[in-house]
Structures are given as C-alpha cells and as structure tokens.
Amino acid sequence: MIINKKFAITTGLIGVIALCVSATLPQQQQHEPPKLVNLKVFPKNVPYRVLDHQMDVWSDALGVRCNFCHVRDAQSGKMDFANDAKPEKKAARDMYQMMGKINKKFFKAEKDSLGMIMTTGVNCNTCHHGTSHPEIKGLEEHRPGPGGPGGPGPGGPGGPGGQK
C-alpha cells in the first residue's frame, strides 16, 4: 500500500510538472500561409516564405517597413499586400525588373526553378545603401577640380595645409 501511495504521488507530481511546463511553452500554431495574389513580377508559384524573405531583403536595402509600399486596410487594420494604391509599389516592381535585365545582360545571371534570379551583379543595395531615396549626384559633383577630387591643390581649402 505504501509503495502504491509513493508511486501515485510521484506520478501525480510528474504530471503537474509536465502540465506546468507545457503551459509555459509557446504554442506552435499550425496555420496556412496567406494566399498570394496580384503577383506581377514574382512567379505565380513562389512559396510564401520565399516572397516574405525577399520583401525583408528589400526593406533592409531601402531602410523601410512594409507600409512604405503597401497600404493598410482601414476596416481590418491589417496590411493589404495585394493593393496597388501606392506608387512606391509600382516603382519597386519596375526596379526589380530593371535589376533583372541588368543582371541578365551584363552579369549573365540565371534563374532558378521558380524563376527567381539566383546570382546577381547588382541588387537594391547597390544604389540604395539602406535609404529609401538614394542621393543623386550631379556630374559637377563628380568632376575632379584642379588638384584632384578634393578641389584645389594642397593650398586650397579642405586640402592638406588648407584652412579649416
């Protein structure tokens, strides 16, 4: 009888501990990824995780968040990724296609089985460097002056020996 009580108490304690541990662990929800609609430059069969990763790469390269190109649905409060209301979304599509053409023509980039470009010579970060609107420098800003790119030679302002 004593052995049965010890066994019952031990089993009960293990059960309580297991219940407490399972209650504190995050619940893994098995839900279906959203259906992708209105794809115009990505392959129609692109997996959600691939598209989501590509959007993360773009947002990092431009230093922006989803709402830079996408609108939020006023009623549900959720992002409406299929909506084409923002001109930035069209610009992103155009630049993605431009990048593909540049990489195919000049860097011989190939596509994988999904139709995604595998290797590239240029990407969003080539120009954007983490900014949504990259700085455009005029030709006069790139021309070296007398004495090189810094302007006048050693005696000029900003050069060695120049005034500060």
XYZ file of C-alpha atoms in Angstrom:
164
model
C 0.000 0.000 0.000
C 2.826 2.407 0.853
C 4.525 1.681 -2.469
C 1.315 2.430 -4.311
C 0.949 5.775 -2.451
C 4.549 6.751 -3.297
C 4.008 5.736 -6.893
C 0.758 7.691 -7.098
C 2.255 10.822 -5.516
C 5.369 10.664 -7.744
C 3.275 10.137 -10.855
C 0.956 12.982 -9.840
C 3.880 15.367 -9.229
C 5.446 14.489 -12.587
C 2.078 15.090 -14.249
C 1.700 18.502 -12.570
C 5.244 19.480 -13.552
C 4.666 18.365 -17.151
C 1.405 20.341 -17.251
C 3.098 23.481 -15.897
C 5.978 23.202 -18.376
C 3.665 22.678 -21.331
C 1.544 25.673 -20.282
C 4.578 27.971 -20.263
C 5.920 26.892 -23.666
C 4.777 28.982 -26.646
C 2.066 27.266 -28.595
C 3.069 26.468 -32.153
C 0.149 27.311 -34.314
C -0.238 25.292 -37.458
C -1.839 27.782 -39.803
C -1.840 28.063 -43.540
C 0.362 30.803 -45.041
C -1.668 33.538 -46.740
C -2.690 33.022 -50.347
C -0.515 35.160 -52.629
C -2.491 37.294 -55.070
C -1.655 40.097 -57.504
C 1.863 38.837 -58.216
C 3.150 40.696 -61.259
C 6.943 40.292 -61.210
C 7.333 37.234 -58.993
C 6.480 33.773 -60.301
C 2.887 32.745 -59.533
C 4.123 29.594 -57.760
C 6.609 31.355 -55.462
C 6.294 29.978 -51.906
C 5.129 32.466 -49.275
C 8.347 32.068 -47.253
C 10.476 32.932 -50.316
C 8.417 36.029 -51.120
C 8.378 37.107 -47.467
C 12.171 36.731 -47.281
C 12.592 38.774 -50.475
C 10.410 41.541 -49.026
C 12.630 41.548 -45.902
C 15.719 41.883 -48.119
C 14.138 44.809 -49.989
C 13.004 46.572 -46.834
C 16.516 46.238 -45.359
C 18.131 47.553 -48.558
C 15.829 50.599 -48.543
C 15.683 51.091 -44.772
C 11.873 50.972 -44.807
C 8.988 48.927 -43.433
C 6.072 47.228 -45.192
C 3.910 50.369 -45.182
C 6.376 52.151 -47.470
C 4.992 50.224 -50.469
C 1.844 48.615 -49.038
C -1.364 50.092 -47.615
C -3.232 49.093 -44.504
C -6.875 48.065 -44.853
C -8.919 50.668 -42.961
C -11.570 48.209 -41.768
C -9.462 45.242 -40.678
C -6.326 47.199 -39.724
C -4.200 44.564 -41.490
C -1.799 45.163 -44.350
C -3.414 44.810 -47.768
C -0.448 43.446 -49.698
C -2.422 42.929 -52.929
C -3.479 46.586 -53.129
C -1.613 48.660 -55.749
C -2.602 52.091 -54.385
C 0.911 53.307 -53.559
C 3.224 54.416 -56.381
C 6.195 53.041 -54.427
C 4.912 49.515 -55.082
C 4.956 50.091 -58.839
C 8.423 51.652 -58.558
C 9.659 48.581 -56.664
C 8.290 46.294 -59.379
C 9.887 48.411 -62.107
C 13.244 48.443 -60.324
C 13.109 44.684 -59.738
C 12.564 44.159 -63.465
C 15.330 46.657 -64.290
C 17.707 44.829 -61.942
C 16.853 41.525 -63.636
C 17.566 42.959 -67.088
C 20.881 44.475 -65.971
C 21.979 41.250 -64.310
C 20.951 39.109 -67.261
C 22.593 41.342 -69.862
C 25.787 42.331 -68.085
C 26.296 39.656 -65.430
C 24.745 36.614 -67.134
C 22.505 35.949 -64.116
C 20.401 32.803 -64.331
C 17.046 31.950 -62.787
C 16.202 29.038 -60.512
C 13.339 26.571 -60.971
C 10.852 29.133 -59.613
C 12.019 31.845 -61.988
C 13.835 33.817 -59.283
C 17.241 35.283 -60.158
C 19.919 33.150 -58.494
C 23.043 35.255 -58.792
C 23.300 38.950 -59.298
C 25.827 41.608 -60.025
C 23.584 44.422 -58.817
C 20.785 44.480 -56.284
C 18.706 47.067 -54.427
C 21.537 47.865 -52.054
C 23.870 48.711 -54.964
C 22.186 52.119 -55.209
C 20.020 52.474 -52.115
C 22.540 51.665 -49.362
C 19.759 51.497 -46.769
C 17.939 54.668 -47.850
C 14.527 54.839 -49.481
C 15.536 57.562 -51.925
C 19.218 57.315 -52.868
C 21.132 60.536 -53.282
C 21.645 61.536 -56.895
C 24.812 63.479 -57.502
C 25.139 65.773 -60.459
C 28.025 65.499 -62.860
C 29.672 68.607 -61.440
C 29.906 66.914 -58.042
C 31.892 64.044 -59.545
C 34.327 66.067 -61.634
C 37.730 66.447 -60.094
C 38.805 70.055 -59.807
C 42.347 71.230 -60.307
C 44.428 69.107 -57.991
C 42.044 66.145 -57.834
C 38.660 65.272 -56.388
C 39.041 67.489 -53.288
C 39.169 70.767 -55.213
C 42.185 72.967 -55.487
C 45.603 71.518 -54.731
C 47.461 71.423 -51.414
C 47.000 75.092 -50.612
C 43.234 75.182 -51.161
C 40.505 74.876 -48.582
C 39.976 71.358 -47.300
C 43.226 70.071 -48.746
C 46.470 69.395 -46.901
C 47.723 72.663 -45.495
C 44.416 74.393 -46.236
C 42.318 76.360 -43.772
C 39.807 74.606 -41.593
